[in-house]
Structures are given as structure tokens and as C-alpha cells.
PDB file of C-alpha atoms in Angstrom:
ATOM      1  CA  MET A 172      -8.774  39.050 -20.715  1.00  0.00           C
ATOM      2  CA  MET A 173      -9.507  35.584 -19.427  1.00  0.00           C
ATOM      3  CA  ARG A 174      -7.398  32.704 -20.656  1.00  0.00           C
ATOM      4  CA  PRO A 175      -9.190  29.762 -22.235  1.00  0.00           C
ATOM      5  CA  PRO A 176      -9.265  26.660 -20.021  1.00  0.00           C
ATOM      6  CA  ALA A 177      -6.351  24.320 -20.470  1.00  0.00           C
ATOM      7  CA  PRO A 178      -7.204  21.222 -22.510  1.00  0.00           C
ATOM      8  CA  VAL A 179      -7.643  18.013 -20.562  1.00  0.00           C
ATOM      9  CA  PRO A 180      -4.666  15.726 -21.237  1.00  0.00           C
ATOM     10  CA  PRO A 181      -5.570  12.437 -22.899  1.00  0.00           C
ATOM     11  CA  PRO A 182      -5.382   9.334 -20.709  1.00  0.00           C
ATOM     12  CA  PRO A 183      -2.276   7.181 -21.043  1.00  0.00           C
ATOM     13  CA  ALA A 184      -2.626   4.572 -23.759  1.00  0.00           C
ATOM     14  CA  ARG A 185      -1.257   1.758 -21.611  1.00  0.00           C
ATOM     15  CA  VAL A 186      -3.099   0.380 -18.592  1.00  0.00           C
ATOM     16  CA  GLY A 187      -0.430   0.053 -15.931  1.00  0.00           C
ATOM     17  CA  LEU A 188      -0.257  -1.947 -12.724  1.00  0.00           C
ATOM     18  CA  LYS A 189      -1.101   1.115 -10.630  1.00  0.00           C
ATOM     19  CA  GLU A 190      -4.388   1.561 -12.463  1.00  0.00           C
ATOM     20  CA  ILE A 191      -5.277  -2.125 -12.150  1.00  0.00           C
ATOM     21  CA  VAL A 192      -4.561  -2.168  -8.409  1.00  0.00           C
ATOM     22  CA  ALA A 193      -6.498   1.073  -7.919  1.00  0.00           C
ATOM     23  CA  PHE A 194      -9.481  -0.444  -9.703  1.00  0.00           C
ATOM     24  CA  GLY A 195      -9.461  -3.440  -7.368  1.00  0.00           C
ATOM     25  CA  ALA A 196      -9.279  -1.145  -4.333  1.00  0.00           C
ATOM     26  CA  GLY A 197     -12.639   0.316  -5.337  1.00  0.00           C
ATOM     27  CA  ASP A 198     -14.417  -3.022  -4.990  1.00  0.00           C
ATOM     28  CA  ALA A 199     -12.751  -3.567  -1.626  1.00  0.00           C
ATOM     29  CA  GLY A 200     -14.470  -0.387  -0.463  1.00  0.00           C
ATOM     30  CA  PHE A 201     -17.825  -1.303  -1.956  1.00  0.00           C
ATOM     31  CA  ASN A 202     -17.740  -4.777  -0.421  1.00  0.00           C
ATOM     32  CA  ILE A 203     -16.997  -3.351   3.004  1.00  0.00           C
ATOM     33  CA  ILE A 204     -20.292  -1.458   2.795  1.00  0.00           C
ATOM     34  CA  TRP A 205     -22.111  -4.363   1.156  1.00  0.00           C
ATOM     35  CA  GLY A 206     -20.927  -6.720   3.882  1.00  0.00           C
ATOM     36  CA  LEU A 207     -22.038  -4.334   6.614  1.00  0.00           C
ATOM     37  CA  MET A 208     -25.479  -3.923   5.067  1.00  0.00           C
ATOM     38  CA  LEU A 209     -25.840  -7.639   4.433  1.00  0.00           C
ATOM     39  CA  SER A 210     -24.635  -9.002   7.770  1.00  0.00           C
ATOM     40  CA  TYR A 211     -25.044  -6.300  10.378  1.00  0.00           C
ATOM     41  CA  LEU A 212     -27.711  -3.779   9.381  1.00  0.00           C
ATOM     42  CA  ALA A 213     -30.687  -5.960  10.371  1.00  0.00           C
ATOM     43  CA  TYR A 214     -28.886  -6.820  13.627  1.00  0.00           C
ATOM     44  CA  PHE A 215     -28.251  -3.098  14.229  1.00  0.00           C
ATOM     45  CA  TYR A 216     -31.918  -2.275  13.708  1.00  0.00           C
ATOM     46  CA  THR A 217     -33.333  -5.094  15.851  1.00  0.00           C
ATOM     47  CA  ASP A 218     -30.778  -5.447  18.672  1.00  0.00           C
ATOM     48  CA  ILE A 219     -29.312  -1.935  18.886  1.00  0.00           C
ATOM     49  CA  CYS A 220     -32.232   0.281  17.802  1.00  0.00           C
ATOM     50  CA  PHE A 221     -34.890  -2.202  19.053  1.00  0.00           C
ATOM     51  CA  PHE A 222     -37.132  -2.013  15.994  1.00  0.00           C
ATOM     52  CA  PRO A 223     -39.663  -4.850  15.564  1.00  0.00           C
ATOM     53  CA  ALA A 224     -38.521  -7.510  13.108  1.00  0.00           C
ATOM     54  CA  ARG A 225     -41.522  -6.973  10.826  1.00  0.00           C
ATOM     55  CA  MET A 226     -40.784  -3.274  10.624  1.00  0.00           C
ATOM     56  CA  VAL A 227     -37.145  -3.961   9.794  1.00  0.00           C
ATOM     57  CA  GLY A 228     -38.140  -6.389   7.058  1.00  0.00           C
ATOM     58  CA  PHE A 229     -40.394  -3.788   5.455  1.00  0.00           C
ATOM     59  CA  MET A 230     -37.644  -1.136   5.645  1.00  0.00           C
ATOM     60  CA  LEU A 231     -35.125  -3.416   3.950  1.00  0.00           C
ATOM     61  CA  LEU A 232     -37.619  -4.466   1.272  1.00  0.00           C
ATOM     62  CA  ALA A 233     -38.595  -0.866   0.454  1.00  0.00           C
ATOM     63  CA  ALA A 234     -34.973   0.203   0.119  1.00  0.00           C
ATOM     64  CA  ARG A 235     -34.092  -2.688  -2.194  1.00  0.00           C
ATOM     65  CA  ALA A 236     -37.200  -1.949  -4.288  1.00  0.00           C
ATOM     66  CA  ALA A 237     -35.960   1.616  -4.795  1.00  0.00           C
ATOM     67  CA  SER A 238     -32.670   0.231  -6.128  1.00  0.00           C
ATOM     68  CA  LEU A 239     -34.562  -1.736  -8.783  1.00  0.00           C
ATOM     69  CA  VAL A 240     -35.541   1.601 -10.324  1.00  0.00           C
ATOM     70  CA  THR A 241     -32.447   3.705  -9.749  1.00  0.00           C
ATOM     71  CA  ASP A 242     -29.797   1.235 -10.933  1.00  0.00           C
ATOM     72  CA  PRO A 243     -31.170   0.823 -14.499  1.00  0.00           C
ATOM     73  CA  ALA A 244     -31.766   4.583 -14.652  1.00  0.00           C
ATOM     74  CA  VAL A 245     -28.102   5.183 -13.844  1.00  0.00           C
ATOM     75  CA  GLY A 246     -27.089   2.750 -16.588  1.00  0.00           C
ATOM     76  CA  LEU A 247     -29.236   4.563 -19.137  1.00  0.00           C
ATOM     77  CA  TRP A 248     -27.759   7.894 -18.062  1.00  0.00           C
ATOM     78  CA  ILE A 249     -24.208   6.560 -18.472  1.00  0.00           C
ATOM     79  CA  ASP A 250     -25.029   5.244 -21.956  1.00  0.00           C
ATOM     80  CA  ARG A 251     -26.068   8.724 -23.046  1.00  0.00           C
ATOM     81  CA  ARG A 252     -22.988  10.496 -21.714  1.00  0.00           C
ATOM     82  CA  PRO A 253     -20.244  11.663 -24.125  1.00  0.00           C
ATOM     83  CA  PRO A 254     -17.287   9.290 -24.629  1.00  0.00           C
ATOM     84  CA  GLY A 255     -14.555   9.746 -22.077  1.00  0.00           C
ATOM     85  CA  HIS A 256     -16.966  11.237 -19.536  1.00  0.00           C
ATOM     86  CA  GLN A 257     -19.507   8.465 -19.027  1.00  0.00           C
ATOM     87  CA  ALA A 258     -18.877   6.883 -15.633  1.00  0.00           C
ATOM     88  CA  LEU A 259     -16.083   8.814 -13.922  1.00  0.00           C
ATOM     89  CA  PRO A 260     -18.048  12.074 -13.338  1.00  0.00           C
ATOM     90  CA  LEU A 261     -20.779  10.090 -11.613  1.00  0.00           C
ATOM     91  CA  LEU A 262     -18.290   8.121  -9.539  1.00  0.00           C
ATOM     92  CA  ARG A 263     -16.474  11.264  -8.424  1.00  0.00           C
ATOM     93  CA  GLY A 264     -19.588  13.349  -7.840  1.00  0.00           C
ATOM     94  CA  GLY A 265     -21.413  10.676  -5.865  1.00  0.00           C
ATOM     95  CA  LEU A 266     -18.555   9.770  -3.540  1.00  0.00           C
ATOM     96  CA  VAL A 267     -19.058  12.408  -0.815  1.00  0.00           C
ATOM     97  CA  PRO A 268     -22.865  11.917  -0.503  1.00  0.00           C
ATOM     98  CA  PHE A 269     -22.229   8.186  -0.355  1.00  0.00           C
ATOM     99  CA  MET A 270     -19.772   8.612   2.541  1.00  0.00           C
ATOM    100  CA  VAL A 271     -22.195  10.848   4.456  1.00  0.00           C
ATOM    101  CA  LEU A 272     -25.060   8.375   4.049  1.00  0.00           C
ATOM    102  CA  VAL A 273     -22.870   5.504   5.247  1.00  0.00           C
ATOM    103  CA  VAL A 274     -22.535   7.297   8.583  1.00  0.00           C
ATOM    104  CA  LEU A 275     -26.160   8.452   8.824  1.00  0.00           C
ATOM    105  CA  THR A 276     -27.543   4.954   8.239  1.00  0.00           C
ATOM    106  CA  PHE A 277     -25.815   3.599  11.346  1.00  0.00           C
ATOM    107  CA  VAL A 278     -26.453   6.532  13.679  1.00  0.00           C
ATOM    108  CA  PRO A 279     -28.881   5.438  16.450  1.00  0.00           C
ATOM    109  CA  LEU A 280     -31.692   7.936  16.998  1.00  0.00           C
ATOM    110  CA  PRO A 281     -32.795   9.108  20.485  1.00  0.00           C
ATOM    111  CA  ARG A 282     -34.831   6.493  22.348  1.00  0.00           C
ATOM    112  CA  GLY A 283     -37.253   9.227  23.445  1.00  0.00           C
ATOM    113  CA  TRP A 284     -38.601   9.598  19.909  1.00  0.00           C
ATOM    114  CA  PRO A 285     -41.696   7.614  18.926  1.00  0.00           C
ATOM    115  CA  ILE A 286     -40.719   4.324  17.359  1.00  0.00           C
ATOM    116  CA  VAL A 287     -42.533   5.181  14.116  1.00  0.00           C
ATOM    117  CA  ALA A 288     -40.552   8.416  13.782  1.00  0.00           C
ATOM    118  CA  ARG A 289     -37.274   6.633  14.472  1.00  0.00           C
ATOM    119  CA  ALA A 290     -38.087   3.864  12.004  1.00  0.00           C
ATOM    120  CA  LEU A 291     -39.119   6.388   9.346  1.00  0.00           C
ATOM    121  CA  CYS A 292     -35.856   8.309   9.680  1.00  0.00           C
ATOM    122  CA  ALA A 293     -33.831   5.104   9.657  1.00  0.00           C
ATOM    123  CA  GLY A 294     -35.709   3.769   6.632  1.00  0.00           C
ATOM    124  CA  VAL A 295     -35.231   6.981   4.663  1.00  0.00           C
ATOM    125  CA  ALA A 296     -31.508   7.017   5.489  1.00  0.00           C
ATOM    126  CA  TYR A 297     -31.087   3.388   4.420  1.00  0.00           C
ATOM    127  CA  MET A 298     -33.087   3.927   1.233  1.00  0.00           C
ATOM    128  CA  ALA A 299     -30.918   6.935   0.386  1.00  0.00           C
ATOM    129  CA  LEU A 300     -27.808   4.837   1.053  1.00  0.00           C
ATOM    130  CA  CYS A 301     -29.056   2.081  -1.277  1.00  0.00           C
ATOM    131  CA  VAL A 302     -29.734   4.627  -4.025  1.00  0.00           C
ATOM    132  CA  SER A 303     -26.358   6.290  -3.502  1.00  0.00           C
ATOM    133  CA  TYR A 304     -24.607   2.917  -3.435  1.00  0.00           C
ATOM    134  CA  GLY A 305     -26.341   1.944  -6.669  1.00  0.00           C
ATOM    135  CA  VAL A 306     -25.275   5.168  -8.366  1.00  0.00           C
ATOM    136  CA  VAL A 307     -21.571   5.008  -7.542  1.00  0.00           C
ATOM    137  CA  ASN A 308     -21.328   1.211  -7.767  1.00  0.00           C
ATOM    138  CA  THR A 309     -23.004   1.102 -11.186  1.00  0.00           C
ATOM    139  CA  ALA A 310     -20.623   3.785 -12.440  1.00  0.00           C
ATOM    140  CA  TYR A 311     -17.705   1.831 -11.002  1.00  0.00           C
ATOM    141  CA  GLY A 312     -18.895  -1.463 -12.480  1.00  0.00           C
ATOM    142  CA  VAL A 313     -19.072  -0.227 -16.069  1.00  0.00           C
ATOM    143  CA  MET A 314     -15.487   1.035 -15.828  1.00  0.00           C
ATOM    144  CA  THR A 315     -14.294  -2.488 -16.608  1.00  0.00           C
ATOM    145  CA  SER A 316     -15.460  -2.078 -20.200  1.00  0.00           C
ATOM    146  CA  LEU A 317     -14.495   1.600 -20.441  1.00  0.00           C
ATOM    147  CA  ILE A 318     -10.890   1.359 -19.276  1.00  0.00           C
ATOM    148  CA  SER A 319      -9.786  -0.930 -22.085  1.00  0.00           C
ATOM    149  CA  SER A 320     -11.163  -2.990 -24.965  1.00  0.00           C
ATOM    150  CA  ASP A 321      -8.358  -5.557 -24.662  1.00  0.00           C
ATOM    151  CA  PRO A 322      -9.774  -8.858 -23.287  1.00  0.00           C
ATOM    152  CA  ALA A 323      -6.502  -9.575 -21.456  1.00  0.00           C
ATOM    153  CA  ILE A 324      -6.615  -6.204 -19.672  1.00  0.00           C
ATOM    154  CA  ARG A 325     -10.277  -6.675 -18.810  1.00  0.00           C
ATOM    155  CA  LEU A 326      -9.431 -10.056 -17.295  1.00  0.00           C
ATOM    156  CA  ARG A 327      -6.733  -8.443 -15.141  1.00  0.00           C
ATOM    157  CA  LEU A 328      -9.179  -5.746 -14.064  1.00  0.00           C
ATOM    158  CA  ALA A 329     -11.808  -8.343 -13.159  1.00  0.00           C
ATOM    159  CA  THR A 330      -9.223 -10.371 -11.220  1.00  0.00           C
ATOM    160  CA  SER A 331      -8.095  -7.292  -9.303  1.00  0.00           C
ATOM    161  CA  ARG A 332     -11.719  -6.492  -8.568  1.00  0.00           C
ATOM    162  CA  MET A 333     -12.401  -9.982  -7.199  1.00  0.00           C
ATOM    163  CA  VAL A 334      -9.305  -9.842  -4.991  1.00  0.00           C
ATOM    164  CA  GLY A 335     -10.415  -6.473  -3.625  1.00  0.00           C
ATOM    165  CA  ALA A 336     -13.949  -7.723  -3.034  1.00  0.00           C
ATOM    166  CA  THR A 337     -12.689 -10.761  -1.114  1.00  0.00           C
ATOM    167  CA  LEU A 338     -10.385  -8.669   1.061  1.00  0.00           C
ATOM    168  CA  GLY A 339     -13.135  -6.148   1.782  1.00  0.00           C
ATOM    169  CA  GLY A 340     -15.564  -8.852   2.860  1.00  0.00           C
ATOM    170  CA  LEU A 341     -12.917 -10.516   5.018  1.00  0.00           C
ATOM    171  CA  VAL A 342     -12.086  -7.257   6.810  1.00  0.00           C
ATOM    172  CA  VAL A 343     -15.747  -6.579   7.588  1.00  0.00           C
ATOM    173  CA  SER A 344     -16.379 -10.054   8.932  1.00  0.00           C
ATOM    174  CA  MET A 345     -13.364 -10.069  11.233  1.00  0.00           C
ATOM    175  CA  VAL A 346     -13.209  -6.460  12.423  1.00  0.00           C
ATOM    176  CA  THR A 347     -16.747  -5.090  12.774  1.00  0.00           C
ATOM    177  CA  LEU A 348     -18.014  -6.203  16.183  1.00  0.00           C
ATOM    178  CA  PRO A 349     -14.639  -6.144  17.977  1.00  0.00           C
ATOM    179  CA  ALA A 350     -14.046  -2.615  16.662  1.00  0.00           C
ATOM    180  CA  VAL A 351     -17.563  -1.527  17.664  1.00  0.00           C
ATOM    181  CA  ASP A 352     -17.018  -2.790  21.226  1.00  0.00           C
ATOM    182  CA  PHE A 353     -13.569  -1.209  21.415  1.00  0.00           C
ATOM    183  CA  LEU A 354     -14.670   2.220  20.178  1.00  0.00           C
ATOM    184  CA  GLY A 355     -17.862   2.268  22.235  1.00  0.00           C
ATOM    185  CA  HIS A 356     -16.313   0.786  25.400  1.00  0.00           C
ATOM    186  CA  GLY A 357     -19.183  -1.711  25.529  1.00  0.00           C
ATOM    187  CA  ASN A 358     -21.840   0.763  24.344  1.00  0.00           C
ATOM    188  CA  ARG A 359     -22.709  -0.539  20.905  1.00  0.00           C
ATOM    189  CA  GLN A 360     -24.871   2.439  19.981  1.00  0.00           C
ATOM    190  CA  ALA A 361     -21.901   4.777  20.349  1.00  0.00           C
ATOM    191  CA  GLY A 362     -19.551   2.116  19.003  1.00  0.00           C
ATOM    192  CA  PHE A 363     -21.457   1.673  15.748  1.00  0.00           C
ATOM    193  CA  ALA A 364     -21.640   5.444  15.204  1.00  0.00           C
ATOM    194  CA  LEU A 365     -17.877   5.886  15.711  1.00  0.00           C
ATOM    195  CA  PHE A 366     -17.011   2.766  13.744  1.00  0.00           C
ATOM    196  CA  MET A 367     -19.054   3.889  10.743  1.00  0.00           C
ATOM    197  CA  MET A 368     -17.263   7.240  10.713  1.00  0.00           C
ATOM    198  CA  VAL A 369     -13.983   5.342  10.388  1.00  0.00           C
ATOM    199  CA  VAL A 370     -15.505   3.051   7.756  1.00  0.00           C
ATOM    200  CA  ALA A 371     -16.769   6.019   5.723  1.00  0.00           C
ATOM    201  CA  CYS A 372     -13.265   7.519   5.611  1.00  0.00           C
ATOM    202  CA  VAL A 373     -11.625   4.210   4.683  1.00  0.00           C
ATOM    203  CA  VAL A 374     -14.207   3.380   2.013  1.00  0.00           C
ATOM    204  CA  GLY A 375     -14.041   6.917   0.640  1.00  0.00           C
ATOM    205  CA  ALA A 376     -10.277   6.599   0.247  1.00  0.00           C
ATOM    206  CA  LEU A 377     -10.564   3.194  -1.445  1.00  0.00           C
ATOM    207  CA  VAL A 378     -13.241   4.340  -3.913  1.00  0.00           C
ATOM    208  CA  TRP A 379     -11.325   7.562  -4.564  1.00  0.00           C
ATOM    209  CA  LEU A 380      -8.412   5.541  -5.975  1.00  0.00           C
ATOM    210  CA  PRO A 381     -10.224   4.306  -9.130  1.00  0.00           C
ATOM    211  CA  ALA A 382     -12.032   7.647  -9.427  1.00  0.00           C
ATOM    212  CA  ARG A 383      -8.669   9.415  -9.495  1.00  0.00           C
ATOM    213  CA  LEU A 384      -6.267   6.942 -11.119  1.00  0.00           C
ATOM    214  CA  CYS A 385      -8.444   5.096 -13.673  1.00  0.00           C
ATOM    215  CA  HIS A 386      -9.211   6.478 -17.129  1.00  0.00           C
ATOM    216  CA  GLU A 387     -11.930   5.947 -19.714  1.00  0.00           C
ATOM    217  CA  ARG A 388     -10.430   4.974 -23.063  1.00  0.00           C
ATOM    218  CA  VAL A 389     -13.280   3.126 -24.807  1.00  0.00           C
ATOM    219  CA  ALA A 390     -16.166   4.932 -26.513  1.00  0.00           C
ATOM    220  CA  THR A 391     -19.378   2.930 -26.288  1.00  0.00           C
ATOM    221  CA  ALA A 392     -22.365   3.128 -28.603  1.00  0.00           C
ATOM    222  CA  GLY A 393     -26.034   2.300 -28.165  1.00  0.00           C
ATOM    223  CA  GLY A 394     -27.180   5.313 -26.194  1.00  0.00           C
ATOM    224  CA  ASP A 395     -29.728   6.320 -28.829  1.00  0.00           C
ATOM    225  CA  MET A 396     -31.987   3.317 -28.215  1.00  0.00           C
ATOM    226  CA  ALA A 397     -35.223   4.064 -26.366  1.00  0.00           C
ATOM    227  CA  PRO A 398     -35.561   2.546 -22.863  1.00  0.00           C
ATOM    228  CA  ARG A 399     -38.502   0.414 -23.974  1.00  0.00           C
ATOM    229  CA  GLN A 400     -36.469  -1.047 -26.843  1.00  0.00           C
ATOM    230  CA  LEU A 401     -33.638  -1.811 -24.444  1.00  0.00           C
ATOM    231  CA  VAL A 402     -35.960  -3.701 -22.113  1.00  0.00           C
ATOM    232  CA  VAL A 403     -37.492  -5.676 -24.978  1.00  0.00           C
ATOM    233  CA  SER A 404     -34.083  -6.596 -26.389  1.00  0.00           C
ATOM    234  CA  LEU A 405     -32.843  -7.724 -22.977  1.00  0.00           C
ATOM    235  CA  LEU A 406     -35.900  -9.879 -22.316  1.00  0.00           C
ATOM    236  CA  ALA A 407     -35.444 -11.482 -25.731  1.00  0.00           C
ATOM    237  CA  ASN A 408     -31.823 -12.358 -24.924  1.00  0.00           C
ATOM    238  CA  ARG A 409     -31.782 -15.919 -23.590  1.00  0.00           C
ATOM    239  CA  ALA A 410     -28.220 -15.686 -22.253  1.00  0.00           C
ATOM    240  CA  TRP A 411     -29.084 -12.484 -20.356  1.00  0.00           C
ATOM    241  CA  ARG A 412     -32.129 -14.141 -18.791  1.00  0.00           C
ATOM    242  CA  ARG A 413     -30.045 -17.080 -17.594  1.00  0.00           C
ATOM    243  CA  LEU A 414     -27.317 -14.870 -16.182  1.00  0.00           C
ATOM    244  CA  THR A 415     -29.822 -12.600 -14.460  1.00  0.00           C
ATOM    245  CA  GLY A 416     -31.636 -15.579 -12.947  1.00  0.00           C
ATOM    246  CA  ALA A 417     -28.368 -17.033 -11.657  1.00  0.00           C
ATOM    247  CA  MET A 418     -27.383 -13.683 -10.159  1.00  0.00           C
ATOM    248  CA  LEU A 419     -30.790 -13.338  -8.518  1.00  0.00           C
ATOM    249  CA  LEU A 420     -30.546 -16.764  -6.909  1.00  0.00           C
ATOM    250  CA  THR A 421     -26.996 -16.023  -5.743  1.00  0.00           C
ATOM    251  CA  MET A 422     -28.025 -12.725  -4.171  1.00  0.00           C
ATOM    252  CA  LEU A 423     -31.042 -14.287  -2.464  1.00  0.00           C
ATOM    253  CA  GLY A 424     -28.893 -17.070  -1.056  1.00  0.00           C
ATOM    254  CA  SER A 425     -26.200 -14.741   0.271  1.00  0.00           C
ATOM    255  CA  THR A 426     -28.818 -12.420   1.766  1.00  0.00           C
ATOM    256  CA  PHE A 427     -30.503 -15.240   3.691  1.00  0.00           C
ATOM    257  CA  LEU A 428     -27.197 -16.818   4.718  1.00  0.00           C
ATOM    258  CA  PHE A 429     -25.305 -13.794   6.002  1.00  0.00           C
ATOM    259  CA  GLY A 430     -28.365 -11.897   7.196  1.00  0.00           C
ATOM    260  CA  ALA A 431     -29.386 -14.746   9.485  1.00  0.00           C
ATOM    261  CA  LEU A 432     -25.882 -15.769  10.556  1.00  0.00           C
ATOM    262  CA  VAL A 433     -25.492 -13.335  13.432  1.00  0.00           C
ATOM    263  CA  TYR A 434     -28.886 -14.358  14.855  1.00  0.00           C
ATOM    264  CA  ASP A 435     -28.114 -18.062  14.477  1.00  0.00           C
ATOM    265  CA  VAL A 436     -24.773 -17.755  16.283  1.00  0.00           C
ATOM    266  CA  ARG A 437     -26.233 -15.621  19.068  1.00  0.00           C
ATOM    267  CA  TYR A 438     -29.652 -17.129  19.724  1.00  0.00           C
ATOM    268  CA  VAL A 439     -29.383 -20.731  18.463  1.00  0.00           C
ATOM    269  CA  LEU A 440     -25.767 -21.594  19.244  1.00  0.00           C
ATOM    270  CA  HIS A 441     -25.692 -19.243  22.272  1.00  0.00           C
ATOM    271  CA  ALA A 442     -22.121 -18.307  21.388  1.00  0.00           C
ATOM    272  CA  GLY A 443     -22.488 -14.525  21.560  1.00  0.00           C
ATOM    273  CA  ASP A 444     -22.089 -12.520  18.384  1.00  0.00           C
ATOM    274  CA  ARG A 445     -18.318 -12.076  18.257  1.00  0.00           C
ATOM    275  CA  PRO A 446     -17.762 -15.473  16.531  1.00  0.00           C
ATOM    276  CA  THR A 447     -20.126 -14.440  13.716  1.00  0.00           C
ATOM    277  CA  GLY A 448     -17.245 -13.067  11.674  1.00  0.00           C
ATOM    278  CA  CYS A 449     -15.356 -16.354  11.625  1.00  0.00           C
ATOM    279  CA  PRO A 450     -17.728 -18.445   9.475  1.00  0.00           C
ATOM    280  CA  ARG A 451     -18.499 -15.414   7.309  1.00  0.00           C
ATOM    281  CA  GLY A 452     -14.795 -14.788   6.761  1.00  0.00           C
ATOM    282  CA  TRP A 453     -14.180 -18.427   5.888  1.00  0.00           C
ATOM    283  CA  THR A 454     -16.853 -18.335   3.199  1.00  0.00           C
TER     284      THR A 454
END
């Protein structure tokens, strides 16, 4: 006779320091990947894989367009999940595919392949990474409101998250190209592949911390509203429109700034690409 499964113990009522620090570690991991995609992916495609700039621009645009669909879909799915199991199952289940796609996106394909075939494979890998990133990052982001309803605790969680994000961006800006050259012994194709394997393990460990140590304590409502009603209500919300517009402008500015920085340092200032991390780290 089989025993019934043991009941899942309830999460601790108090949000301790360990949980707050673990939550911030998650954003350190996500910002490592975000910084690599923002600052070095276009450089990897054009200067390491030798794709034409127009082709790279189309690949990046198509991948970001896919995220416009998947991210809201993930939010709707989380809203309809039962309380206590809304975001964490998605964060835990999506972690391993996310780590695999981090490596695959930065693996240079054989030069003997036709350039269209190489670009297609690279574009599909990057699009899958953007979708995977959106899934796990959206689940992680909503944890701020699911861990606690106390405004003071939410402020501590947000502060920990910002500290982690800053540290993650700083590490990427200072370490990436020196580590690539060290691991590849001057061969940046091999160096990027080996470096991204290390990055995938580090990021996986950082994101695993909130997936393992954080708990959902707040039951949210509103999952019964139809998607069309949600869109209409958001568009009618003046504060949401302002915040979304400000976020859009911020993201556009950071994309242009950090995406062009490595090219500006290398081709305009003629200073190589190693110093690229310094101004990015200072910002």
C-alpha cells in the first residue's frame, strides 16, 4: 500500500536576511546575462562570427519582438496559477533550459557553413534565449509582491535586487573580454564558448538561490479577467502609460549606449576593446 505524499510545509512567516540576500542574488545573475546581451552580443556576431551588420540588426529586432508576446503571456499564466505556486514553479522549471540557451547563443558555428545557415541558427538560438530569459525573469520579478505584503519588506527586497543588479553589471563589464582572451589563449571564438559555459554555471547558481530559498506568501487576485479586459484597463491607466513610456525610453537609451560602446572604443578611439568595460562599469 502506497503512502500518501507528505504535505508541503508552509513557508516561514518571517522574511529573514537569508531570503532577502538570496532574492538579490537572482538579479545579479539576470543582469550578468542582460549585460552580455546588451554590450557584447552584437560585437560577437559582427566581429567574431562575421555576420553583416544589417543581418545582425534584423536578428536582434526579431528576437526582441518575440519577447513582446511571450512576456505578457507569462504574466497572464502566473495570474491564473493557484496561490503559493504562481511564480516559483516557472522559475525552477525554466532554469536549466535558460542555462543551456545561454551557452548555445554564444557558440560560434563552423565557418564552412553558408552564412545564411549560420545566421539562421544563431538567430533562432538568440530568440530562444530571449524567450527563456523573459519566462524566468518575469517569474522572478513578480516574486517581490508574492514574498510579502509588508511595504517595508518589499522595499528591502527591491534594495537587495538593485544591489545585485549593479554588482552583476559591474562584473560583466570588467571581466568579460579579459576572461575570453584568457580562456581562449587569444582565440576569441573558443574563448567566448568557454567563458559562456562558466557564465551559465555561475548564473544558474545565482538564480537557483531565490528559486530555492524564497517563498510565496501572498495570494493575488485578478486572474479571472479576460486578456482583452486587462489590456483595456492598462491602456486606460494614465500612471501605467507614463511609467511604461519612461521605461521604454530608458531601455532604448541603454541599448544604444552600451550596444555602441564597444564599437566606439575600438573603431573611433582606436583603443582596442579591452577598455570598453571601464566606462560601462563606471555607469
